[in-house]
XYZ file of C-alpha atoms in Angstrom:
113
model
C -151.166 68.499 -15.027
C -151.983 70.731 -18.009
C -149.125 73.102 -18.460
C -149.728 77.095 -17.457
C -150.740 79.325 -20.346
C -147.092 81.410 -19.480
C -145.034 77.938 -19.657
C -146.275 77.843 -22.629
C -146.057 80.897 -24.646
C -142.475 81.051 -23.084
C -141.254 78.322 -25.029
C -142.823 79.119 -28.323
C -141.751 83.003 -28.405
C -138.087 82.311 -29.229
C -138.551 80.443 -32.361
C -141.370 83.572 -34.019
C -138.670 86.317 -32.536
C -136.098 84.500 -33.873
C -138.189 84.174 -37.537
C -138.465 88.156 -37.476
C -135.245 89.040 -36.278
C -134.177 86.823 -39.218
C -136.746 88.548 -41.789
C -135.582 92.176 -40.709
C -132.042 92.015 -40.845
C -132.593 90.206 -44.464
C -135.506 92.930 -45.728
C -132.282 96.054 -44.275
C -129.106 93.624 -46.430
C -131.355 94.168 -49.238
C -132.731 97.204 -49.156
C -129.084 98.850 -48.614
C -127.623 96.458 -51.071
C -125.759 98.674 -53.959
C -127.516 98.279 -57.749
C -125.155 97.854 -61.075
C -124.926 101.192 -61.589
C -125.729 103.617 -58.641
C -124.556 105.220 -56.257
C -122.975 103.531 -52.508
C -120.964 105.232 -49.830
C -118.051 102.290 -49.113
C -117.062 103.591 -45.353
C -113.717 101.127 -43.520
C -114.565 100.434 -40.666
C -111.475 98.550 -39.983
C -108.870 100.869 -40.165
C -107.974 101.265 -44.242
C -106.947 105.153 -45.161
C -107.490 106.473 -48.381
C -105.575 104.093 -50.926
C -106.971 101.481 -49.527
C -109.633 102.690 -50.596
C -108.766 103.442 -54.181
C -107.235 100.092 -53.862
C -110.760 97.834 -53.706
C -112.136 100.401 -56.286
C -110.586 99.685 -58.807
C -109.628 95.857 -58.416
C -113.807 95.814 -58.763
C -115.099 98.042 -61.279
C -116.052 101.218 -58.908
C -115.569 104.651 -60.162
C -114.642 107.574 -56.893
C -117.073 110.147 -57.158
C -116.648 111.648 -54.113
C -115.271 112.001 -50.701
C -117.227 110.398 -47.895
C -117.671 112.299 -44.503
C -115.065 110.270 -42.485
C -111.994 109.192 -43.434
C -111.299 107.110 -46.257
C -114.953 106.757 -47.783
C -115.724 107.493 -50.879
C -118.747 107.907 -52.684
C -118.744 104.788 -55.304
C -121.069 104.545 -58.361
C -120.772 101.061 -57.927
C -119.664 98.236 -61.061
C -120.701 95.140 -62.092
C -117.986 93.302 -59.869
C -119.405 95.217 -56.620
C -120.865 93.247 -53.585
C -121.282 93.504 -50.857
C -119.416 90.617 -49.781
C -116.298 91.695 -52.105
C -116.074 94.934 -49.352
C -116.651 93.299 -45.989
C -113.628 90.763 -47.103
C -111.463 94.131 -46.979
C -112.932 95.637 -43.678
C -115.835 97.647 -45.349
C -119.244 98.456 -45.738
C -120.890 98.991 -47.992
C -123.482 101.148 -48.048
C -126.808 102.080 -50.799
C -126.650 105.844 -50.875
C -130.079 107.255 -53.195
C -128.621 109.615 -55.898
C -130.042 112.995 -55.294
C -128.159 112.688 -50.912
C -125.285 112.456 -53.446
C -125.141 115.913 -55.056
C -127.035 117.553 -58.251
C -126.022 115.130 -61.545
C -124.115 117.869 -62.704
C -121.235 118.418 -59.749
C -120.603 114.617 -59.241
C -117.805 113.963 -61.634
C -115.655 111.878 -61.236
C -112.886 112.008 -58.794
C -110.223 108.989 -59.933
C -110.626 106.361 -62.161
């Protein structure tokens, strides 16, 4: 007795779907990770305020450019020590943002060093 094709598909389906999900997740993380010297938005999700963001940026060599759209969020210029895991360990997301979405380059003056 041979198994029906639907049973074979159900057995084989979770493997390829899991692999595709992993590939999509890895592509998103890679595409949204900021590069050295690039602009990114620092979004605290653990309820950290502005002082927490400023402290994090000083510890990791990021320059604050402008306040973000939410309380405690800032547009930052990333430094050499900045990576996604450093932001996640501080309870925040660090998402790369194209420079042209942050306003003209002439108006982006570093807020605090």
